[in-house]
JSON list of C-alpha atoms in Angstrom, two decimals:
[
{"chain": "D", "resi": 1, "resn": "UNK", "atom": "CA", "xyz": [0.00, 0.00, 0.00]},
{"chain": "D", "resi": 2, "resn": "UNK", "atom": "CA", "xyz": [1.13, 3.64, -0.51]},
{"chain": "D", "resi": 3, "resn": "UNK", "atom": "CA", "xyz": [0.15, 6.17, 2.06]},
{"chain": "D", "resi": 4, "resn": "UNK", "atom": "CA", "xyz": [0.99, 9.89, 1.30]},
{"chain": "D", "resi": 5, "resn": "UNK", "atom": "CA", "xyz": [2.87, 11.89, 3.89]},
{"chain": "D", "resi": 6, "resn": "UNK", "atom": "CA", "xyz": [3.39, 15.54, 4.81]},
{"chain": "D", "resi": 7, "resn": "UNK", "atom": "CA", "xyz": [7.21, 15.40, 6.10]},
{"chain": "D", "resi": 8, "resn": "UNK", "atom": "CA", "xyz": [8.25, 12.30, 3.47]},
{"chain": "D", "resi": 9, "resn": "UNK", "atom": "CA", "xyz": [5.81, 12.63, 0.23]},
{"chain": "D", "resi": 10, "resn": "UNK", "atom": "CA", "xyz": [4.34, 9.23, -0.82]},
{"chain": "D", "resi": 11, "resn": "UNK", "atom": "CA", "xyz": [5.70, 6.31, 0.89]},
{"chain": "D", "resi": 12, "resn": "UNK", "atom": "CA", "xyz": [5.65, 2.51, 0.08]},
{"chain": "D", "resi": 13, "resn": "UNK", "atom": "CA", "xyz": [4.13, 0.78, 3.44]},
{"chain": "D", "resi": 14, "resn": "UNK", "atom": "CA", "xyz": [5.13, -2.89, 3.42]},
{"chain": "D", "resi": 15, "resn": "UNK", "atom": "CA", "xyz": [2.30, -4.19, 5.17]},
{"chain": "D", "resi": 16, "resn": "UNK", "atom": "CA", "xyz": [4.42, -6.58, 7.31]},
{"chain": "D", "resi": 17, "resn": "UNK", "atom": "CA", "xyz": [6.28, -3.97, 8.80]},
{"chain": "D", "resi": 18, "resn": "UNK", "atom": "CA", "xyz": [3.07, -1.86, 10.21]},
{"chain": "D", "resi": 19, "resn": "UNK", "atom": "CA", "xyz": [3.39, -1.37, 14.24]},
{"chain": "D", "resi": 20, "resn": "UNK", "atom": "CA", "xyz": [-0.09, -1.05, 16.09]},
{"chain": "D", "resi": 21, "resn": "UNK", "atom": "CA", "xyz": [-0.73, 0.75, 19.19]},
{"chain": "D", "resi": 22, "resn": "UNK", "atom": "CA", "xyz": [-3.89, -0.68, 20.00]},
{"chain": "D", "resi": 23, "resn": "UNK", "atom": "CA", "xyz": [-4.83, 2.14, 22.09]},
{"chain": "D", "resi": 24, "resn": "UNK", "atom": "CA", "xyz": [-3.16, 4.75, 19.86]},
{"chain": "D", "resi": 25, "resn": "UNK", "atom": "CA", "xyz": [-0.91, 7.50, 21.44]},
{"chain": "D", "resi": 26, "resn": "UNK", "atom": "CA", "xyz": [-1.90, 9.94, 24.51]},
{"chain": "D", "resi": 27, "resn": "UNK", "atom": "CA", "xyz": [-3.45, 13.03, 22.81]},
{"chain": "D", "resi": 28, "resn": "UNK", "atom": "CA", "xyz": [-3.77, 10.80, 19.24]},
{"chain": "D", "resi": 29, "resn": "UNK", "atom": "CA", "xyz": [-6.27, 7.98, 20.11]},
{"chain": "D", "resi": 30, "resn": "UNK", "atom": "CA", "xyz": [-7.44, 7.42, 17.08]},
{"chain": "D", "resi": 31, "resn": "UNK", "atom": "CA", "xyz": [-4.19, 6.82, 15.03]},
{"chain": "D", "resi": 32, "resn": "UNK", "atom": "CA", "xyz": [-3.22, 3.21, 15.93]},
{"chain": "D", "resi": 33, "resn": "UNK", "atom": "CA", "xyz": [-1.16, 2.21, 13.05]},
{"chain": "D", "resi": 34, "resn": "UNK", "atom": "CA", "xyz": [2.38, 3.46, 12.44]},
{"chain": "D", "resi": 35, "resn": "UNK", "atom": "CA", "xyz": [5.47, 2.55, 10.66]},
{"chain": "D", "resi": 36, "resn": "UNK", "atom": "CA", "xyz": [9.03, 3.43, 11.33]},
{"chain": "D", "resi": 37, "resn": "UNK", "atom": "CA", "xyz": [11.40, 5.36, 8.80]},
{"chain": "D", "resi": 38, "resn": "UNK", "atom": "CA", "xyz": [15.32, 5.83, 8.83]},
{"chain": "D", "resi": 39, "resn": "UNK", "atom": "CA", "xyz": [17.26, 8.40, 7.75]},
{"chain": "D", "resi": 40, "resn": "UNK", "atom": "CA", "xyz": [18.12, 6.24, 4.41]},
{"chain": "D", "resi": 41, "resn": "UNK", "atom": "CA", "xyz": [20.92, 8.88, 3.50]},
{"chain": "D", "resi": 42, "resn": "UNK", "atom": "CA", "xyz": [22.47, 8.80, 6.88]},
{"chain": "D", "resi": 43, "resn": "UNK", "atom": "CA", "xyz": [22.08, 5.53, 8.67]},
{"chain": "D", "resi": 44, "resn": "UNK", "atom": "CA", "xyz": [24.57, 7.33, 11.78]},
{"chain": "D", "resi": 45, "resn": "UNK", "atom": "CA", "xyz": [21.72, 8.87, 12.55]},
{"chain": "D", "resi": 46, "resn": "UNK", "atom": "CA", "xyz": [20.49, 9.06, 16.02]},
{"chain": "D", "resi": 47, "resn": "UNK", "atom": "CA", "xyz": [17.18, 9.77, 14.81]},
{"chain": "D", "resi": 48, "resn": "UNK", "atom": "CA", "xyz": [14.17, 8.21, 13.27]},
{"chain": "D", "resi": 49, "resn": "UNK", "atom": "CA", "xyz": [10.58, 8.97, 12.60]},
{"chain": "D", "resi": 50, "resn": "UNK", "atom": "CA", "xyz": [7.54, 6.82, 13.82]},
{"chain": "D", "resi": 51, "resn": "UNK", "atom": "CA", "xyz": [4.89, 7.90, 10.74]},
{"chain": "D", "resi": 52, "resn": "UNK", "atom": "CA", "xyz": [0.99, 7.29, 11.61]},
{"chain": "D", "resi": 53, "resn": "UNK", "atom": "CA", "xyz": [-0.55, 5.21, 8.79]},
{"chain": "D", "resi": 54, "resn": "UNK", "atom": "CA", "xyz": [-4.02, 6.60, 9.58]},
{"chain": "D", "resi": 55, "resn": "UNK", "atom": "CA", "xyz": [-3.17, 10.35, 9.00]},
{"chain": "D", "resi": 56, "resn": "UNK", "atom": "CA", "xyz": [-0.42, 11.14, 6.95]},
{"chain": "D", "resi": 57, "resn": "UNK", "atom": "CA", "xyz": [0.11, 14.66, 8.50]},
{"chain": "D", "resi": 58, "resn": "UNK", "atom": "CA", "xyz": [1.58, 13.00, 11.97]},
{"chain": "D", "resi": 59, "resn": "UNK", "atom": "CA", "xyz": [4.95, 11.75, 12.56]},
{"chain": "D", "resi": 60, "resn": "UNK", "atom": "CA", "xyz": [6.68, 11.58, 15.97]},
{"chain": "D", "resi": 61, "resn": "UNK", "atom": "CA", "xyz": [10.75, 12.21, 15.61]},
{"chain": "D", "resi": 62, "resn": "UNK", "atom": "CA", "xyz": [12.66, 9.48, 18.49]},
{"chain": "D", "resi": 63, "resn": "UNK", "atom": "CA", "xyz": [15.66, 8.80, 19.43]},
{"chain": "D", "resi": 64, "resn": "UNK", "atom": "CA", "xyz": [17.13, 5.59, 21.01]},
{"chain": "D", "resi": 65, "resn": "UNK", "atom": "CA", "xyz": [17.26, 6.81, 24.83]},
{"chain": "D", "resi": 66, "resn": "UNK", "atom": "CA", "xyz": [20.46, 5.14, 25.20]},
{"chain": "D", "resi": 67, "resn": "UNK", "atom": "CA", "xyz": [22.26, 7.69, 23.03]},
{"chain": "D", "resi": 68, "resn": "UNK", "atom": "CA", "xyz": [21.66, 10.49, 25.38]},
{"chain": "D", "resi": 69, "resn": "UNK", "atom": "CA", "xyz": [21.13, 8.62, 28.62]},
{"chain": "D", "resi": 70, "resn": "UNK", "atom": "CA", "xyz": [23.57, 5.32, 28.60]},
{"chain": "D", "resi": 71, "resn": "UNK", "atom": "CA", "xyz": [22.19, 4.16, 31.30]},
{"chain": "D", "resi": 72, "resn": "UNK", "atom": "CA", "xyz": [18.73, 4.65, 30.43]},
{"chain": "D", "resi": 73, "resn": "UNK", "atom": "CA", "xyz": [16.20, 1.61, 32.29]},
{"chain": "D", "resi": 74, "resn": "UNK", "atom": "CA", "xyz": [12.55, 2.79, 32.43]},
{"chain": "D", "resi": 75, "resn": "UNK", "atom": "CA", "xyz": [10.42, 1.19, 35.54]},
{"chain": "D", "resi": 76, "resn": "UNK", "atom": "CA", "xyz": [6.97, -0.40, 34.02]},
{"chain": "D", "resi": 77, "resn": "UNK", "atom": "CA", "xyz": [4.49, -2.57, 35.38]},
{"chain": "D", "resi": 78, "resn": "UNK", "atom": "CA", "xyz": [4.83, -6.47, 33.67]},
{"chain": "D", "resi": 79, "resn": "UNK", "atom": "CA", "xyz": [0.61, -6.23, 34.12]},
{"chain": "D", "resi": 80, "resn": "UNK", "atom": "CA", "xyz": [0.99, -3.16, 32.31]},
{"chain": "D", "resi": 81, "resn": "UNK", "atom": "CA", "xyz": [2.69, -4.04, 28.90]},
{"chain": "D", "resi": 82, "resn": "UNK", "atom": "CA", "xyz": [0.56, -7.14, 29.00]},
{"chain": "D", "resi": 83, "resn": "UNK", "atom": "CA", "xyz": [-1.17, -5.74, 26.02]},
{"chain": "D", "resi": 84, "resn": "UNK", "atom": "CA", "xyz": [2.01, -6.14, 23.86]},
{"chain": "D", "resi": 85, "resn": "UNK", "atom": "CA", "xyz": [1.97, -9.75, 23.93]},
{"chain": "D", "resi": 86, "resn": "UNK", "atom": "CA", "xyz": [4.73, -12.55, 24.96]},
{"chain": "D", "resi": 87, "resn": "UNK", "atom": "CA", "xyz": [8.11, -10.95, 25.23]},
{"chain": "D", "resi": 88, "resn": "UNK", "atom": "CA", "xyz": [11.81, -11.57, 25.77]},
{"chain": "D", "resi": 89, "resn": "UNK", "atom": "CA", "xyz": [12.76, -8.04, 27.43]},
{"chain": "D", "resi": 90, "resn": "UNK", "atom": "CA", "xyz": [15.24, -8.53, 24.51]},
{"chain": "D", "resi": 91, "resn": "UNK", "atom": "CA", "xyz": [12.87, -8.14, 22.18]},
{"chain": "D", "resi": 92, "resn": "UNK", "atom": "CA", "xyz": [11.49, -4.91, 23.20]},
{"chain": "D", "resi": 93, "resn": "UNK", "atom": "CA", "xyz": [12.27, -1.54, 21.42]},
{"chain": "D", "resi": 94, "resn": "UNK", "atom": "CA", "xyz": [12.37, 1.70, 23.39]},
{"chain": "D", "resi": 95, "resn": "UNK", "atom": "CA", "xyz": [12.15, 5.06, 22.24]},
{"chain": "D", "resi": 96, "resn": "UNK", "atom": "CA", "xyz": [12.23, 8.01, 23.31]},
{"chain": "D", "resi": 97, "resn": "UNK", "atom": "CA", "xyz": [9.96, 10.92, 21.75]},
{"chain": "D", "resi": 98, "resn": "UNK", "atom": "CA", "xyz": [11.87, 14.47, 20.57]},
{"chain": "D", "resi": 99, "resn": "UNK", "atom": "CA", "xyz": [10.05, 17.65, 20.78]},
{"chain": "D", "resi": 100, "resn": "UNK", "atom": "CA", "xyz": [12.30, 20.33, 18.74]},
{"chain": "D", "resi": 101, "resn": "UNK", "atom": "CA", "xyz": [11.75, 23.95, 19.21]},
{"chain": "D", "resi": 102, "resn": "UNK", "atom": "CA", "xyz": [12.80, 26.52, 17.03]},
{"chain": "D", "resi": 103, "resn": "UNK", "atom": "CA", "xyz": [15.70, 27.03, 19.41]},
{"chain": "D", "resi": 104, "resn": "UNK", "atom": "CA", "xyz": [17.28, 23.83, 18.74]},
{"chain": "D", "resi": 105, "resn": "UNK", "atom": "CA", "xyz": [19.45, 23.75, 21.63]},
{"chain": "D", "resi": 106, "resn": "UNK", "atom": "CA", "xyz": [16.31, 23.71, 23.66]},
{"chain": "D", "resi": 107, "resn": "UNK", "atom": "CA", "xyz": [15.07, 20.50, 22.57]},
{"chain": "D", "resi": 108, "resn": "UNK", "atom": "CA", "xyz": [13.75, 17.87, 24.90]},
{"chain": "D", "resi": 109, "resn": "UNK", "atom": "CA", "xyz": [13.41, 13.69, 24.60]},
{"chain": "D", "resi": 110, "resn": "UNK", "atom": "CA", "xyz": [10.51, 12.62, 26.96]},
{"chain": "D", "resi": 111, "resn": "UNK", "atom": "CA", "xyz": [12.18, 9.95, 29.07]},
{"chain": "D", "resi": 112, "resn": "UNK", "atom": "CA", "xyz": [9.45, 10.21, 31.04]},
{"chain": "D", "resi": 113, "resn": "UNK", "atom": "CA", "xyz": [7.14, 8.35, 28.95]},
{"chain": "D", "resi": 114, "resn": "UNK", "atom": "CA", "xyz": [9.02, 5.97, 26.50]},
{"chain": "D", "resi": 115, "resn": "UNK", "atom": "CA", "xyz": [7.72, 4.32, 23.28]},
{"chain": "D", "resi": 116, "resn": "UNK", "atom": "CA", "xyz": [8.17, 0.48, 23.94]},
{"chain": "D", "resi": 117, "resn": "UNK", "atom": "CA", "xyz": [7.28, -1.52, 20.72]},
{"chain": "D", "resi": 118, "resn": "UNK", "atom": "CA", "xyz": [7.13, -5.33, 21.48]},
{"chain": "D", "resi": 119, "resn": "UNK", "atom": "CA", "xyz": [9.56, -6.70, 17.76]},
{"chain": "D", "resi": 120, "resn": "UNK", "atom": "CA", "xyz": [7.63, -9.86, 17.67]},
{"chain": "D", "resi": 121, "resn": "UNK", "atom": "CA", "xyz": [4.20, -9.11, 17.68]},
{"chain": "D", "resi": 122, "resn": "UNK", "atom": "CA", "xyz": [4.73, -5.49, 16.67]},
{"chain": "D", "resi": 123, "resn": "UNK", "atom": "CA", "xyz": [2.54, -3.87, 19.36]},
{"chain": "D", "resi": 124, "resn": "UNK", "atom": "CA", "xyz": [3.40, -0.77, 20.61]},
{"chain": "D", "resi": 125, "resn": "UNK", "atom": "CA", "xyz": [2.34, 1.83, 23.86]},
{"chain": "D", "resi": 126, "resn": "UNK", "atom": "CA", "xyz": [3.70, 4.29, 24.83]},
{"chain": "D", "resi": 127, "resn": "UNK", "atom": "CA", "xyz": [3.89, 4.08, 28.59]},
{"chain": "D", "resi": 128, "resn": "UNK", "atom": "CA", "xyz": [4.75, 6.18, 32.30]},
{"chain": "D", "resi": 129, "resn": "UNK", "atom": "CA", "xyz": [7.35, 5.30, 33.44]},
{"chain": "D", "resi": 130, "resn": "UNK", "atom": "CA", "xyz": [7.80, 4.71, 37.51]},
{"chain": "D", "resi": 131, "resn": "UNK", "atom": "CA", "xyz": [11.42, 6.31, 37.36]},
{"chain": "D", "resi": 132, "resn": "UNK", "atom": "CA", "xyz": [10.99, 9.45, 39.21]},
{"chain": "D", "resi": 133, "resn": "UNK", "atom": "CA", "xyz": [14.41, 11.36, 38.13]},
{"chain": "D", "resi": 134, "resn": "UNK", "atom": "CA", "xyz": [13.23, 10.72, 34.52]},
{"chain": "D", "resi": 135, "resn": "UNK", "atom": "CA", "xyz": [11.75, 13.82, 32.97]},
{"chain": "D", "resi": 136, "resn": "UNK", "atom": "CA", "xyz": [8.81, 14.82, 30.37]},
{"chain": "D", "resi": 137, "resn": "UNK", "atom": "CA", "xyz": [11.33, 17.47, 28.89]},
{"chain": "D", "resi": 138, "resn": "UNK", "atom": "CA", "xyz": [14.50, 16.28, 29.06]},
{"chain": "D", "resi": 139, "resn": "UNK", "atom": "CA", "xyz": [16.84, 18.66, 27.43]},
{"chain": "D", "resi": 140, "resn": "UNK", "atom": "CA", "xyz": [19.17, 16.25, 24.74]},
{"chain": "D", "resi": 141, "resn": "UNK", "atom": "CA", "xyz": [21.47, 18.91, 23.04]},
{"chain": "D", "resi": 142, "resn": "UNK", "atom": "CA", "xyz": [24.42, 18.49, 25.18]},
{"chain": "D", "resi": 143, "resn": "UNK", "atom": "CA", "xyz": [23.96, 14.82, 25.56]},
{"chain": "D", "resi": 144, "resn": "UNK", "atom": "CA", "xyz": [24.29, 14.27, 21.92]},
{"chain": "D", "resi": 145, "resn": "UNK", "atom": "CA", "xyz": [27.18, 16.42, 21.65]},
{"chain": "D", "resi": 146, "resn": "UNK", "atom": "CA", "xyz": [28.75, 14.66, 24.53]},
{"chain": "D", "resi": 147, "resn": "UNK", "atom": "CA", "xyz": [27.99, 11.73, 22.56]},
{"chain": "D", "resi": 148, "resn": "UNK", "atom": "CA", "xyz": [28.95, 12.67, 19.38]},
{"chain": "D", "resi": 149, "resn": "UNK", "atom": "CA", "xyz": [32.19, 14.02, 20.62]},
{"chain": "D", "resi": 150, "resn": "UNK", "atom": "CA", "xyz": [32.96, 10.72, 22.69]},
{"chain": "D", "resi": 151, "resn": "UNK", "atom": "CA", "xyz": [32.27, 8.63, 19.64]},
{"chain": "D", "resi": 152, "resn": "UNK", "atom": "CA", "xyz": [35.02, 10.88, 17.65]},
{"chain": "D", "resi": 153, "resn": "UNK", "atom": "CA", "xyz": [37.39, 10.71, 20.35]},
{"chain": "D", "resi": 154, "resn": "UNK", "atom": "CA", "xyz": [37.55, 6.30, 20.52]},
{"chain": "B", "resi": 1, "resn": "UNK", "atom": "CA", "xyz": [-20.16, 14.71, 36.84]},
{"chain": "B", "resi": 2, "resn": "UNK", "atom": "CA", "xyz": [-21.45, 11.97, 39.55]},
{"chain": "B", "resi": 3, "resn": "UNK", "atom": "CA", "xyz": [-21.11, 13.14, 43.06]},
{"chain": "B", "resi": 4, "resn": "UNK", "atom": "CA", "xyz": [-20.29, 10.75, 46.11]},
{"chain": "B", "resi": 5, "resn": "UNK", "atom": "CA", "xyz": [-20.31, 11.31, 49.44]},
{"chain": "B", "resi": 6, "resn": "UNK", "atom": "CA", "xyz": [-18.03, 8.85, 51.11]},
{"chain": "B", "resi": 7, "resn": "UNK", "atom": "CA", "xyz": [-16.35, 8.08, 54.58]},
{"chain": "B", "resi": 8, "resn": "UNK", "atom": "CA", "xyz": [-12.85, 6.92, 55.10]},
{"chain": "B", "resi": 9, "resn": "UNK", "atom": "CA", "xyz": [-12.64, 3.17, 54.46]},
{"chain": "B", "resi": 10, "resn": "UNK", "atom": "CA", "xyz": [-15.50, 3.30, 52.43]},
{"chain": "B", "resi": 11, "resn": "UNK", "atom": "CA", "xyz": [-15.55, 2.37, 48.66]},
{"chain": "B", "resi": 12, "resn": "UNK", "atom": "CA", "xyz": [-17.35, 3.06, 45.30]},
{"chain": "B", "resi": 13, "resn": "UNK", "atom": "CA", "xyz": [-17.72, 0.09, 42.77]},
{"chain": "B", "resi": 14, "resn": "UNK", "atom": "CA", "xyz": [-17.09, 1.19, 38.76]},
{"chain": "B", "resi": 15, "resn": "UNK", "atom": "CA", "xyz": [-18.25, -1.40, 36.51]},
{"chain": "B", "resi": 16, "resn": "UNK", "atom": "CA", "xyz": [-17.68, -5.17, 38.85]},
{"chain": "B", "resi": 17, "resn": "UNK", "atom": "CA", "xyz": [-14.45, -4.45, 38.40]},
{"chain": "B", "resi": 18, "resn": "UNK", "atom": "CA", "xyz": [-12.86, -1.26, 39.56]},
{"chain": "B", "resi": 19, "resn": "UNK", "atom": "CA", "xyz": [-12.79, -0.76, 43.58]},
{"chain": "B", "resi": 20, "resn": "UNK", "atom": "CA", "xyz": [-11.58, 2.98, 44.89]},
{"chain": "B", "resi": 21, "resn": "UNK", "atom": "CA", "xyz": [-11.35, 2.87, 48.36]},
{"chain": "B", "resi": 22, "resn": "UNK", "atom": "CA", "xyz": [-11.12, 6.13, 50.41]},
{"chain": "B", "resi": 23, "resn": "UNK", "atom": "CA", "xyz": [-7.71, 4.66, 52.79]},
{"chain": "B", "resi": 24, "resn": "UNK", "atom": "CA", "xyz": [-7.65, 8.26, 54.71]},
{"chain": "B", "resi": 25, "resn": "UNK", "atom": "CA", "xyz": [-7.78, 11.76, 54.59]},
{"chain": "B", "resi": 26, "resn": "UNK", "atom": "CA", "xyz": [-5.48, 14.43, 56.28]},
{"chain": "B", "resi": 27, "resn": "UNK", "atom": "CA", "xyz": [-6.35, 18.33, 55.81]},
{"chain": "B", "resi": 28, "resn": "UNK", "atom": "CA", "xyz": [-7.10, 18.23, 52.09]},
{"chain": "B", "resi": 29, "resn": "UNK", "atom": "CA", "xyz": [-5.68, 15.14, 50.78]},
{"chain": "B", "resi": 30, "resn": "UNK", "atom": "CA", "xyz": [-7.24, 12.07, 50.21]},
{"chain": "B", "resi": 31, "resn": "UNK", "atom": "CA", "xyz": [-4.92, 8.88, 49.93]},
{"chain": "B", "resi": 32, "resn": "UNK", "atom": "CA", "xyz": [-6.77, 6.64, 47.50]},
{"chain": "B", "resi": 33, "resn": "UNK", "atom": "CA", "xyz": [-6.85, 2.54, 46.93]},
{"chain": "B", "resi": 34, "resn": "UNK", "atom": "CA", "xyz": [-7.79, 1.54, 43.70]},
{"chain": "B", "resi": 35, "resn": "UNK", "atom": "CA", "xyz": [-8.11, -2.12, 42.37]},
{"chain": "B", "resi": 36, "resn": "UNK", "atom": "CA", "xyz": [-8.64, -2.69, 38.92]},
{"chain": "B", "resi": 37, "resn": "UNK", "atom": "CA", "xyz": [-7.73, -4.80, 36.29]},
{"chain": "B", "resi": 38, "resn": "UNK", "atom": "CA", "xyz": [-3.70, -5.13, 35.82]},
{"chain": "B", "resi": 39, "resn": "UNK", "atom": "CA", "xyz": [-3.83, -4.01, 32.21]},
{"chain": "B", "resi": 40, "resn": "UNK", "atom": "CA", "xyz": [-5.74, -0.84, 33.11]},
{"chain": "B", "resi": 41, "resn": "UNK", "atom": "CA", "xyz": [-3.32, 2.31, 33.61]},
{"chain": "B", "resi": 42, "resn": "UNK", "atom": "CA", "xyz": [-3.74, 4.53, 36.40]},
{"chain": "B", "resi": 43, "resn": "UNK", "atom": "CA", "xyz": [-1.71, 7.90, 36.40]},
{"chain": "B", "resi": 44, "resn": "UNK", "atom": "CA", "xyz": [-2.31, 10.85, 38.20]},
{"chain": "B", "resi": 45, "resn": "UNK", "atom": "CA", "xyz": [-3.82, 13.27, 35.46]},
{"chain": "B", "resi": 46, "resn": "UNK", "atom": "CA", "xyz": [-1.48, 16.08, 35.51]},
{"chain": "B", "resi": 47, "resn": "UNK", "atom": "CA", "xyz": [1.27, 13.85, 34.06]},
{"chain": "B", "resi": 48, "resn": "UNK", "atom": "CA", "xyz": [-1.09, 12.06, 31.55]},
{"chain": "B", "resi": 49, "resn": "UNK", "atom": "CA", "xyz": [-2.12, 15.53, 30.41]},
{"chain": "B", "resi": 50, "resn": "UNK", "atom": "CA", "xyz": [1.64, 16.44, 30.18]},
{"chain": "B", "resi": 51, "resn": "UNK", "atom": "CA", "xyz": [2.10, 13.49, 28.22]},
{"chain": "B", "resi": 52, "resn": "UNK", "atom": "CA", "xyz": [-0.51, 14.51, 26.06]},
{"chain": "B", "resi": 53, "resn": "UNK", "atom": "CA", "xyz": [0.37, 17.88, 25.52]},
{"chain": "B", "resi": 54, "resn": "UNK", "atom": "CA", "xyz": [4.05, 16.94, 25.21]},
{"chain": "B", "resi": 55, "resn": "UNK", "atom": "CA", "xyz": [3.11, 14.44, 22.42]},
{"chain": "B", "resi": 56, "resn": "UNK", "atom": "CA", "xyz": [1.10, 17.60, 20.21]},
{"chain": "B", "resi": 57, "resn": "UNK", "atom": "CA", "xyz": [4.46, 19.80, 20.96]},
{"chain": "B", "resi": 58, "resn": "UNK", "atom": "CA", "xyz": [6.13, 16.41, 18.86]},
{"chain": "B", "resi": 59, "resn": "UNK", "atom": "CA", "xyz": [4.31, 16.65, 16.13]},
{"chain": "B", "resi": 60, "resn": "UNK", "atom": "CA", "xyz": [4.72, 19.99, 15.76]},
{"chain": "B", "resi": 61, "resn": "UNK", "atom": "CA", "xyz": [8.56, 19.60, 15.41]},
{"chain": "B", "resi": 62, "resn": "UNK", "atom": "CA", "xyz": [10.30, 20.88, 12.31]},
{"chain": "B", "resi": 63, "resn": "UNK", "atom": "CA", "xyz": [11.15, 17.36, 10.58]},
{"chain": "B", "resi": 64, "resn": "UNK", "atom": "CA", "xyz": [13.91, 19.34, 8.69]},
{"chain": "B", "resi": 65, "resn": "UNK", "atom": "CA", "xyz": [15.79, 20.57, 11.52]},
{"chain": "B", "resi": 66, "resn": "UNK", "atom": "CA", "xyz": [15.79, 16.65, 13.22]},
{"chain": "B", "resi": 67, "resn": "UNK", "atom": "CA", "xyz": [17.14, 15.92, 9.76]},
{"chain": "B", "resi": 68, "resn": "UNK", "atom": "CA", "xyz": [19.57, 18.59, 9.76]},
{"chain": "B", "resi": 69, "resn": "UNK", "atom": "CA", "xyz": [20.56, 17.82, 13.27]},
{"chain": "B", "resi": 70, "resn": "UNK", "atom": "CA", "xyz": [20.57, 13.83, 12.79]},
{"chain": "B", "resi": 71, "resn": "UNK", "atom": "CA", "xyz": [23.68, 14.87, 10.23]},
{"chain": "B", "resi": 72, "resn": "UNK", "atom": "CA", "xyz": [25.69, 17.04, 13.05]},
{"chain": "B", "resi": 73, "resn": "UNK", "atom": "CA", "xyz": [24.94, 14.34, 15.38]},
{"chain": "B", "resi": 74, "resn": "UNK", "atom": "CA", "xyz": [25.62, 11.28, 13.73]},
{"chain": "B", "resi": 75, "resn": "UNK", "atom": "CA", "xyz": [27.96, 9.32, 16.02]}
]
C-alpha cells in the first residue's frame, strides 16, 4: 500500500512492517497504526521517525534513549505491557519521543514516557514510566554532543 | 459529573471491576486505593495531560531541523 505523507511525500508501506498501538498514542487515540522510517541517506543517525498510517500529517521524531542517557532503564508494570503480547525483554524496542523547538538547543526527549514496541508481535504503547528522576522534557542537546564528541574521540 | 459522598474506608464500585477505596484523609488530601484490572493504567492526570500535551508539541517539530541535526549528530 502507498500512504501519502506531509514530512516524506508518498511512501511505500510494506504491510508486514506496520506497528499497532492498540490504544493509539496519549493526545492521538485514534491513530493506531504506524510505521518506522530511517534516515536512508544517513544511517549514523540518532534519529528516526515513527509515521501514523491513519493520517499522513503526523509523525513523531525518536531517538534511542540510550544515546543520550547510557544508562537509560525505564520502571513499568509487567501487568501493564501485558497488552504487547509474549516478550523476551530482549525483544522490546524503546524510544524516546523528541520535541524540537525553534531554538534547537532547547530540545527535549521525553524519558518520562518511552515508546516500547514489542519486535515480535509489533505492538506498541507508549507508557509512564515509575522512574521518578526521569523527565517529560529532558533537554538532549548536550547529551548528543557529549555523545557525538565521545564517539570521535575512541 | 457523579457526586459521592463517602467516609474513610468506604468504597465506590465502577463497573464489577474497579474498587476505589477512600484509605484516609489528612487536611485536604485524600490517599486513595484503587483495584482494577492489571492491564488498566492509572496515572495521576497532571502527568497524563503532560504526556498529552508533550506528544502535540512532537508533532509539531520541524522534521527538517531533526534531519539537519541527525547529520551534526551522527555518532
Amino acid at each position: 500500500m502507498t500512504i501519502q505523507t506531509k514530512h516524506f511525500g508518498e511512501l511505500n508501506i510494506d504491510e508486514g512492517k506496520i506497528i499497532t498501538f492498540p490504544e493509539g498514542i496519549p493526545g492521538f487515540p485514534d491513530y493506531k497504526k504506524y510505521i518506522f522510517i530511517f534516515d536512508e541517506e544517513d544511517e549514523n543517525s540518532p534519529f528516526c521517525w515513527l509515521q501514523s498510517i491513519d493520517d499522513g500529517s503526523i509523525a513523531f521524531a525518536l531517538i534511542n534513549p540510550l544515546k543520550i542517557c547510557p544508562d537509560y532503564s525505564p520502571k513499568v508494570d509487567n501487568e501493564l505491557i501485558e497488552s504487547l503480547g509474549e516478550f523476551n525483554e530482549n525483544e522490546l524496542i524503546v524510544y524516546a519521543i523528541v520535541v524540537v523547538p525553534e531554538d534547537i538547543t532547547q530540545m527535549t526527549a521525553n524519558l518520562k514516557a518511552p515508546i516500547i514496541i514489542n519486535s515480535q508481535t509489533k505492538i506498541g504503547m507508549q507508557v509512564i514510566a515509575q522512574n521518578e528522576e526521569y523527565e517529560v522534557k529532558h533537554k538532549i542537546f548536550n547529551d548528543l554532543q557529549e555523545y557525538t564528541s565521545a564517539k570521535e574521540g575512541v | 459529573m457523579l457526586a459521592l459522598t463517602r467516609k474513610k474506608d468506604e468504597s465506590i464500585i465502577i463497573g464489577d471491576q474497579i474498587e476505589i477505596t477512600i484509605l484516609d484523609i489528612q487536611g485536604d488530601k485524600v490517599k486513595l486505593g484503587i483495584q482494577a484490572p492489571k492491564n488498566i493504567a492509572i496515572y495521576r492526570k497532571e502527568i497524563f495531560l503532560e504526556i498529552k500535551e508533550e506528544n502535540k508539541a512532537a508533532v509539531q517539530s520541524s522534521i527538517n531541523q531533526i534531519k539537519e541535526l541527525g547529520k551534526i549528530f551522527k555518532k
